[in-house]
Structures are given as C-alpha cells and as structure tokens.
PDB file of C-alpha atoms in Angstrom:
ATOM      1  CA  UNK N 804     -53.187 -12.384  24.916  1.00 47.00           C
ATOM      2  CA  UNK N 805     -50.892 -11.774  21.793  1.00 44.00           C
ATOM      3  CA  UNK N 806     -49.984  -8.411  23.008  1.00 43.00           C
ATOM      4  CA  UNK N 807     -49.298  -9.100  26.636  1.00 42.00           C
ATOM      5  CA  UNK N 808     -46.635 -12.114  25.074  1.00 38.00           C
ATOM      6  CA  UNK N 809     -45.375  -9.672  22.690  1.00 34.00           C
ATOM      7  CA  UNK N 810     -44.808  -7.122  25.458  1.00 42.00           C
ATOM      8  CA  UNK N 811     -43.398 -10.091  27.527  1.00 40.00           C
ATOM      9  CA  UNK N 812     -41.199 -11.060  24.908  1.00 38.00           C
ATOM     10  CA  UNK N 813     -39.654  -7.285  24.609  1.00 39.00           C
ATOM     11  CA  UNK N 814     -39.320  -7.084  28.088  1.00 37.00           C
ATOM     12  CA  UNK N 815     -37.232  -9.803  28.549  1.00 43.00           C
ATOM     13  CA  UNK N 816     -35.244  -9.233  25.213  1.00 38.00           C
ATOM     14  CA  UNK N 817     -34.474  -5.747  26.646  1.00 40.00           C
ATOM     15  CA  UNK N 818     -33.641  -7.290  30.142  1.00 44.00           C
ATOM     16  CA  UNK N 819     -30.889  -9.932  28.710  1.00 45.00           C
ATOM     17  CA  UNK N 820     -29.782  -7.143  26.568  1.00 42.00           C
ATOM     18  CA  UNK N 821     -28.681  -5.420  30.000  1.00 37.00           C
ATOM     19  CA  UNK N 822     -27.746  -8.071  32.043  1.00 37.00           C
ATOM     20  CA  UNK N 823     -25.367  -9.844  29.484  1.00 36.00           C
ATOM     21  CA  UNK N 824     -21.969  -9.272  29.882  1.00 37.00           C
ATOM     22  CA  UNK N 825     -19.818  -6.550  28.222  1.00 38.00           C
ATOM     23  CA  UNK N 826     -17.042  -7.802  26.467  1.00 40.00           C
ATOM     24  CA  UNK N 827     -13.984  -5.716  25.533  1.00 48.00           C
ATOM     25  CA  UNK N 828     -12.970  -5.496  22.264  1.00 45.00           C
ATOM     26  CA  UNK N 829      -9.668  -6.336  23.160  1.00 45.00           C
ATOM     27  CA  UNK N 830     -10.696  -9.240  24.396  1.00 51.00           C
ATOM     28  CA  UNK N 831     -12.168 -10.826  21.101  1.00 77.00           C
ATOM     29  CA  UNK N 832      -9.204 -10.437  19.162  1.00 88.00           C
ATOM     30  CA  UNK N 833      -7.269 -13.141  19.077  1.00 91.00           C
ATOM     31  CA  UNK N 834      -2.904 -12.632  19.481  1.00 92.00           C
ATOM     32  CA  UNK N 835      -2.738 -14.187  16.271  1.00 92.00           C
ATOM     33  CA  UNK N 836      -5.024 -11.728  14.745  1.00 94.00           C
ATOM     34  CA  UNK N 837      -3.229  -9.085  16.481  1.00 94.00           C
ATOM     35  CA  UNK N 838       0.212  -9.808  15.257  1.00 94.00           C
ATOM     36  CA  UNK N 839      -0.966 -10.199  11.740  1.00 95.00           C
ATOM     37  CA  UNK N 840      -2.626  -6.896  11.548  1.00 95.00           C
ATOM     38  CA  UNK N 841       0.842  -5.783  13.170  1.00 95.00           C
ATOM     39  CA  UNK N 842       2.221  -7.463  10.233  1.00 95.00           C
ATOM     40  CA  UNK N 843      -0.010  -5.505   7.824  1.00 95.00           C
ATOM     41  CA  UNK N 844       0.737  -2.288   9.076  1.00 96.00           C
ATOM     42  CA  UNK N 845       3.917  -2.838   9.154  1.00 96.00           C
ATOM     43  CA  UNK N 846       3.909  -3.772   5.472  1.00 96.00           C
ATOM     44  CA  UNK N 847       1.844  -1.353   4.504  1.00 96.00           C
ATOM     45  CA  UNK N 848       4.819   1.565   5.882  1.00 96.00           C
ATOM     46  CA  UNK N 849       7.163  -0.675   4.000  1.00 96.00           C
ATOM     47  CA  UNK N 850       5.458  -0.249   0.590  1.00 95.00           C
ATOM     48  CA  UNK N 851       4.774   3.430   1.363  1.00 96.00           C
ATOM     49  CA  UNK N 852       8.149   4.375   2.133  1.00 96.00           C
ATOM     50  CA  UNK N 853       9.556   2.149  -0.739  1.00 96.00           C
ATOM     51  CA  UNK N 854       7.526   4.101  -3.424  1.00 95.00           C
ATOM     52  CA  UNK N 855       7.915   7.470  -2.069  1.00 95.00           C
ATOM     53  CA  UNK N 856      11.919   6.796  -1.793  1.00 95.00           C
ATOM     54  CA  UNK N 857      11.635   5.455  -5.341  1.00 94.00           C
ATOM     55  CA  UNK N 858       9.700   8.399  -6.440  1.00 93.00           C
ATOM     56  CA  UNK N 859      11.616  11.069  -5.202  1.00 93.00           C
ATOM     57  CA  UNK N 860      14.798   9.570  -7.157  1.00 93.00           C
ATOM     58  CA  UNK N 861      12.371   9.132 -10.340  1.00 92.00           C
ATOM     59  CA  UNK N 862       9.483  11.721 -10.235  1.00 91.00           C
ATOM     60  CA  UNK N 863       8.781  10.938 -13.856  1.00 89.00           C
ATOM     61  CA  UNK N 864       7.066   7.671 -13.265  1.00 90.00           C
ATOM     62  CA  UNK N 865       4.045   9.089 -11.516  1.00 89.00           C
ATOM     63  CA  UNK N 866       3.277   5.532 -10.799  1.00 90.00           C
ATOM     64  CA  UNK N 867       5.011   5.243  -7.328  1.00 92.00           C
ATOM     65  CA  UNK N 868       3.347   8.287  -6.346  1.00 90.00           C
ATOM     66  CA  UNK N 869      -0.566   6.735  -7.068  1.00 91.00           C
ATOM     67  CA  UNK N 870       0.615   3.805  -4.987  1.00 92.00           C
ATOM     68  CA  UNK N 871       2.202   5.036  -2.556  1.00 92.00           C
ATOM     69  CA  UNK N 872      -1.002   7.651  -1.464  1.00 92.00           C
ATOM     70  CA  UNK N 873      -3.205   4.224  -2.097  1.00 93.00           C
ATOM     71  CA  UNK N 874      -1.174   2.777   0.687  1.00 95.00           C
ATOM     72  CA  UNK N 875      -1.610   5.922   2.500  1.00 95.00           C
ATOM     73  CA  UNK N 876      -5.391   4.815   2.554  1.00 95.00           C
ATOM     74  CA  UNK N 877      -4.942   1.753   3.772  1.00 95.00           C
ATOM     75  CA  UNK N 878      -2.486   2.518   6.291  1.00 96.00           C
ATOM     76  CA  UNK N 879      -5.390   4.794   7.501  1.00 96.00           C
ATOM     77  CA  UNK N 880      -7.857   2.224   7.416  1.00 95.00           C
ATOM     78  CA  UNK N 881      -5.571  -0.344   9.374  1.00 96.00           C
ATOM     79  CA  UNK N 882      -5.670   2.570  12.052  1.00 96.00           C
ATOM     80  CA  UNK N 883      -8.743   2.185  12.302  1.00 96.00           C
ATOM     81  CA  UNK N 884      -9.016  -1.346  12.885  1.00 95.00           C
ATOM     82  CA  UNK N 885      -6.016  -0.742  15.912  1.00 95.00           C
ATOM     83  CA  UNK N 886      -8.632   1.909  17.150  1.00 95.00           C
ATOM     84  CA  UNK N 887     -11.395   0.160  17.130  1.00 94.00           C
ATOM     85  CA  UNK N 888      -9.588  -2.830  19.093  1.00 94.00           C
ATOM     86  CA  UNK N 889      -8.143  -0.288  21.668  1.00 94.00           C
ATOM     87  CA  UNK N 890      -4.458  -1.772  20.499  1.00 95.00           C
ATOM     88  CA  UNK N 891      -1.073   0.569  20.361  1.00 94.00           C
ATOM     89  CA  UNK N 892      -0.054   2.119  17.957  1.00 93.00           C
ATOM     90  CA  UNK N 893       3.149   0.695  16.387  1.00 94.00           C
ATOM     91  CA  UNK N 894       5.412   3.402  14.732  1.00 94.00           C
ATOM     92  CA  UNK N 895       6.933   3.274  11.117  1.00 94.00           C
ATOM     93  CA  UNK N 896      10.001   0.650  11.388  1.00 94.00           C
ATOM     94  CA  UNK N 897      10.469  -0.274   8.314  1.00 94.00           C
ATOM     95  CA  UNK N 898      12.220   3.294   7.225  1.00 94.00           C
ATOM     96  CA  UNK N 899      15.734   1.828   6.911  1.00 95.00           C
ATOM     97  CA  UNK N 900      14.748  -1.415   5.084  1.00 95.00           C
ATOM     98  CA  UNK N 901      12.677   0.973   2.491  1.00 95.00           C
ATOM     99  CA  UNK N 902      15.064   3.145   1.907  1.00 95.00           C
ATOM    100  CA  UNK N 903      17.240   0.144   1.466  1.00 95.00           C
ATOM    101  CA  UNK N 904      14.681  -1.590  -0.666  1.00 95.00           C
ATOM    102  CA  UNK N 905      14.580   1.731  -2.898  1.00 94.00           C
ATOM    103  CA  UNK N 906      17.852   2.022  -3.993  1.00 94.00           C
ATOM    104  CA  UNK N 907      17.946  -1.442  -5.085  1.00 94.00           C
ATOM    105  CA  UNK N 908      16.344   0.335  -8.132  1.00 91.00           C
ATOM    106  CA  UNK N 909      19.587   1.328 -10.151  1.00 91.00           C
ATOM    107  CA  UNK N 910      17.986   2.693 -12.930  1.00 89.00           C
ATOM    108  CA  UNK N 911      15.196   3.352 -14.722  1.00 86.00           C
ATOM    109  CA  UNK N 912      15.351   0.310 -16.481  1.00 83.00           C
ATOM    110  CA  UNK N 913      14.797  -1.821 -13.082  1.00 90.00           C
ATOM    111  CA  UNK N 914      12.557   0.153 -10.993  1.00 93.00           C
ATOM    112  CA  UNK N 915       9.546  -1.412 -11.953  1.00 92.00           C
ATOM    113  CA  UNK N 916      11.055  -4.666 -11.014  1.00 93.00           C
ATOM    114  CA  UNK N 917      12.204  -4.107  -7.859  1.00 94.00           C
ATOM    115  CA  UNK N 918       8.459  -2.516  -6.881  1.00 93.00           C
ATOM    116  CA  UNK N 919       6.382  -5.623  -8.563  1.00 93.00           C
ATOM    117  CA  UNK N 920       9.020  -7.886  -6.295  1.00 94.00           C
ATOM    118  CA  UNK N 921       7.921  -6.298  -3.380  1.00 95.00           C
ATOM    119  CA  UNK N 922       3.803  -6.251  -4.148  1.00 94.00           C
ATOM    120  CA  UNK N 923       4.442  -9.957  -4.765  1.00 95.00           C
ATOM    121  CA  UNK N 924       6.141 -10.277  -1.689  1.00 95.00           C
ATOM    122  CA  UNK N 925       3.677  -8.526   0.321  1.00 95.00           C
ATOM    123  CA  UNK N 926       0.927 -10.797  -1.467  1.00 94.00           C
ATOM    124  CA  UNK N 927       3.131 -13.962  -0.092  1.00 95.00           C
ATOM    125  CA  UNK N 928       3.096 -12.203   3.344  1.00 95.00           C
ATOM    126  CA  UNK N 929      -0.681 -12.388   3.170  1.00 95.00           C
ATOM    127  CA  UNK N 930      -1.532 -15.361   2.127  1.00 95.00           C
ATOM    128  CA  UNK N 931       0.377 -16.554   4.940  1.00 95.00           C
ATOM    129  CA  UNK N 932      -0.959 -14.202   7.642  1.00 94.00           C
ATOM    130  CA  UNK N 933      -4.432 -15.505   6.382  1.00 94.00           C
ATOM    131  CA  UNK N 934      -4.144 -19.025   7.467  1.00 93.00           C
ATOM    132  CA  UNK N 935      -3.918 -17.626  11.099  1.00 90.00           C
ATOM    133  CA  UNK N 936      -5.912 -15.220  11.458  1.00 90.00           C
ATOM    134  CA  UNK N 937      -9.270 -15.376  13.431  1.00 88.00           C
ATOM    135  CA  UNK N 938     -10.554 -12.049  12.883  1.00 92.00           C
ATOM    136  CA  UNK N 939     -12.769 -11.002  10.045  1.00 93.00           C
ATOM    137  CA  UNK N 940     -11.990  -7.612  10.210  1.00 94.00           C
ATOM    138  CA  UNK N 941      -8.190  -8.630   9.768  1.00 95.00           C
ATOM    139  CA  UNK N 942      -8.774 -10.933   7.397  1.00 95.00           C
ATOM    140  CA  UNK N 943     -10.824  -8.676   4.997  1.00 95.00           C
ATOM    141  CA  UNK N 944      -7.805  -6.112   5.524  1.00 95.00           C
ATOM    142  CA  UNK N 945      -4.930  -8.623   4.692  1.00 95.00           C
ATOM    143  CA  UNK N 946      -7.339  -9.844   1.355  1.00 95.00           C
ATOM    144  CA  UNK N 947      -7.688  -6.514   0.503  1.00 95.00           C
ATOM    145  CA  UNK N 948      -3.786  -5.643   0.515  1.00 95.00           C
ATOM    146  CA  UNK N 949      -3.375  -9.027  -1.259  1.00 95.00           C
ATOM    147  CA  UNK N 950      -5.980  -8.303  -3.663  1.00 94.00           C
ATOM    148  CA  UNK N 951      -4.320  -4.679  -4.371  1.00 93.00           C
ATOM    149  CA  UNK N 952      -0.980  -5.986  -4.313  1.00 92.00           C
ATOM    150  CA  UNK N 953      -1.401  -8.982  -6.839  1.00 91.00           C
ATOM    151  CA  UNK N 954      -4.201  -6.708  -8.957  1.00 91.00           C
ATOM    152  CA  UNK N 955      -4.243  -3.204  -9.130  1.00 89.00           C
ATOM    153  CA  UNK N 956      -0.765  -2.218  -7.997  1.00 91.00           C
ATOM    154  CA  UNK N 957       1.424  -4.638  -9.951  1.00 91.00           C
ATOM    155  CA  UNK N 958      -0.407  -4.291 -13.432  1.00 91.00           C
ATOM    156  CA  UNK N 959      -0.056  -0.836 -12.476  1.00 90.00           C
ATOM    157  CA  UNK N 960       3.849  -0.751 -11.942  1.00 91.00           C
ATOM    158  CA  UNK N 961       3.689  -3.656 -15.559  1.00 89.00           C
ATOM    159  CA  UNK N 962       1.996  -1.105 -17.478  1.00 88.00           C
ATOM    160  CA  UNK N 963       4.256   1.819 -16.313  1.00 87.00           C
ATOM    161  CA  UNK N 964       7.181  -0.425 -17.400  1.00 87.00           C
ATOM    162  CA  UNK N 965       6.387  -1.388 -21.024  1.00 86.00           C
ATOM    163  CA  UNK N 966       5.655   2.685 -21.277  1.00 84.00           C
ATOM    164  CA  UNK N 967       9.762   2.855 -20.308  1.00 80.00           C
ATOM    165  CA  UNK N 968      10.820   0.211 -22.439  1.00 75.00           C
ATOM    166  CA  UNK N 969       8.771   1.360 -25.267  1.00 74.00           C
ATOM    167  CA  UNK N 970       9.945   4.887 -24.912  1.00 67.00           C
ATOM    168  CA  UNK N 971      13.572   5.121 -22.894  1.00 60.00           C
ATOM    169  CA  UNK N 972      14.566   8.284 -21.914  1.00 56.00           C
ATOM    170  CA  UNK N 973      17.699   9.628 -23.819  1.00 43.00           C
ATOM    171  CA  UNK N 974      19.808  12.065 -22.240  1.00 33.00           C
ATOM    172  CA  UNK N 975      19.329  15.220 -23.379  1.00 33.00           C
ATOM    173  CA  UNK N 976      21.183  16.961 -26.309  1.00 35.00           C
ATOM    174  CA  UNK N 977      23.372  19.411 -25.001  1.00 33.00           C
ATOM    175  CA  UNK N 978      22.551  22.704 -26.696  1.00 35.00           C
ATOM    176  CA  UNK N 979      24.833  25.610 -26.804  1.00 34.00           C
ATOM    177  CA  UNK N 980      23.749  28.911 -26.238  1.00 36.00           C
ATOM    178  CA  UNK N 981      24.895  30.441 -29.462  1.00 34.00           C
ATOM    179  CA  UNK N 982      24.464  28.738 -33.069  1.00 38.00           C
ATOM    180  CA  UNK N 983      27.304  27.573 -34.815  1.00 40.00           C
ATOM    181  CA  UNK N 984      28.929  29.962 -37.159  1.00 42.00           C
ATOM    182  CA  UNK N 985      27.589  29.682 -40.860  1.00 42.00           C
ATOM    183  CA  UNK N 986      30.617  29.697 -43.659  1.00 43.00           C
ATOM    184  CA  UNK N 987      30.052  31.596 -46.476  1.00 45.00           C
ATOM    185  CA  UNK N 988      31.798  31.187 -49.529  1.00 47.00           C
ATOM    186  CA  UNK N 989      31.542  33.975 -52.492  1.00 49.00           C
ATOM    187  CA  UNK N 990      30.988  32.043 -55.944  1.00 46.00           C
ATOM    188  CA  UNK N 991      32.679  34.668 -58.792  1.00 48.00           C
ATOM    189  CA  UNK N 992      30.845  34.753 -61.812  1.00 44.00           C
TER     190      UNK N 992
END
C-alpha cells in the first residue's frame, strides 16, 4: 500500500511539474527592479571609467587600477543578471561624465578625494535603489556594490592617500649631464 501511494504521489508531483505554467523570466522582474539594476550598471561604467581616466593621468597610484578591474568584475556579473532576465543590453553612457569626474582630480594631492566622493556617492545611490527593489538577485548586486564601495574600495583609496601625504612626490632634481668643474688651487710651500 505504501509503495503504490508513494508511486502515486511521484506521479502526480511529476504531472503538476508539467502542466504548471512556464513563466518568463522577464516576467518576474519587476520595472523597478529593472531600472535599478539599470542604475547599477550604469554606475558601475561610471566608477570604471572614472578610475581608469584617473589612472592613466597618475599611473603611480596603482590603486585606481585594482578598482577599476574590481569593477570590471562586477560589471561582468551585472551582465549576467541582464542575461539571465533576457533584458538589453545598455551601452557605457557615462563616458563623458567620467572623464569629467576625472579631471576634477587636479593633483595628486586631491585624487583620492575626488574617488572616495564618488564610492560614497555610489553607496548613497544604493541605499536608495534598495528601498525599491523587488528582486533578490538585484538586491544582493546593489548590497554588494554598496558593501565594496563603503568597505573595500574607499579604505582602499584612504590608505593610498595617507601613503601620498606621508611621502609627496618632489619633482625631480634636474641633473646635468656633465659634473661641475672642480677648482684647484696650488698651495706654495
């Protein structure tokens, strides 16, 4: 009797399995999950193209370039999530406002500044984007920007900065090719 129920049971487990209907994935995303994980990758381009602006003017601090391939990764990963909700592809518009962003950055003195500015901005962005969104997929991605932004990344770009400040670059001594000439007096004895 047990195994004819459990047999029964199967049956019918496998039978709703096939009969219920197929929802897209599309479909279970919500538009205000969809915007904010527009938002994210959108964010996500602005950061990258920041610190790759930034580090192309100042390839000393090898700081911009570590952050820049982390948000490399996560642009990747936010692909994903676009792929696996059949959703377009937005392209990179934030390539202006980056570059705009990155030459806000004057000196060496204010780089770091201007990049922990914008990791606590993006970390605002989240928070906000996370009181709408319905998705958990989203919402993992925008903690884990938020998390990266207000952790990693900015006591990253802090550290980096007491380095500078601790040891500022002085311009170089000009050296000429040839030494100076040496006087020579004779002493008569």
């Amino acid at each position: 009797m047990n195994r004819l129920m459990v047999i029964f049971l199967c049956l019918m487990l496998c039978l709703a399995g096939t009969t219920a209907p197929i929802v897209s994935a599309t479909a279970s995303l919500a538009t205000s999950s969809k915007t904010a994980l527009v938002s994210c990758l959108q964010q996500e381009y602005l950061m990258r193209d920041t610190y790759q602006n930034i580090f192309i003017k100042y390839p000393t601090l090898t700081t911009f370039g570590t952050v820049a391939t982390d948000d490399v990764v996560m642009i990747t990963t936010l692909k994903k999530l676009f792929a696996k909700y059949r959703l377009a592809m937005p392209t990179d518009t934030k390539v202006s406002a980056a570059r705009t962003i990155a030459n806000t950055a004057t000196s060496i003195s204010n780089v770091h500044i201007v990049a922990i500015n914008l990791e606590q901005s993006t970390a605002n962005l989240m928070t906000r984007l996370l009181r709408t969104t319905r998705s958990t997929d989203v919402a993992r991605a925008e903690t884990l920007i938020r998390r990266m932004s207000l952790g990693s990344h900015t006591k990253t770009f802090a550290a980096e900065q007491a380095t500078v400040a601790a040891h500022p670059q002085t311009t170089p001594r000009r050296i000429s090719p040839f030494p100076a000439p040496v006087t020579t007096r004779t002493v008569t004895v």
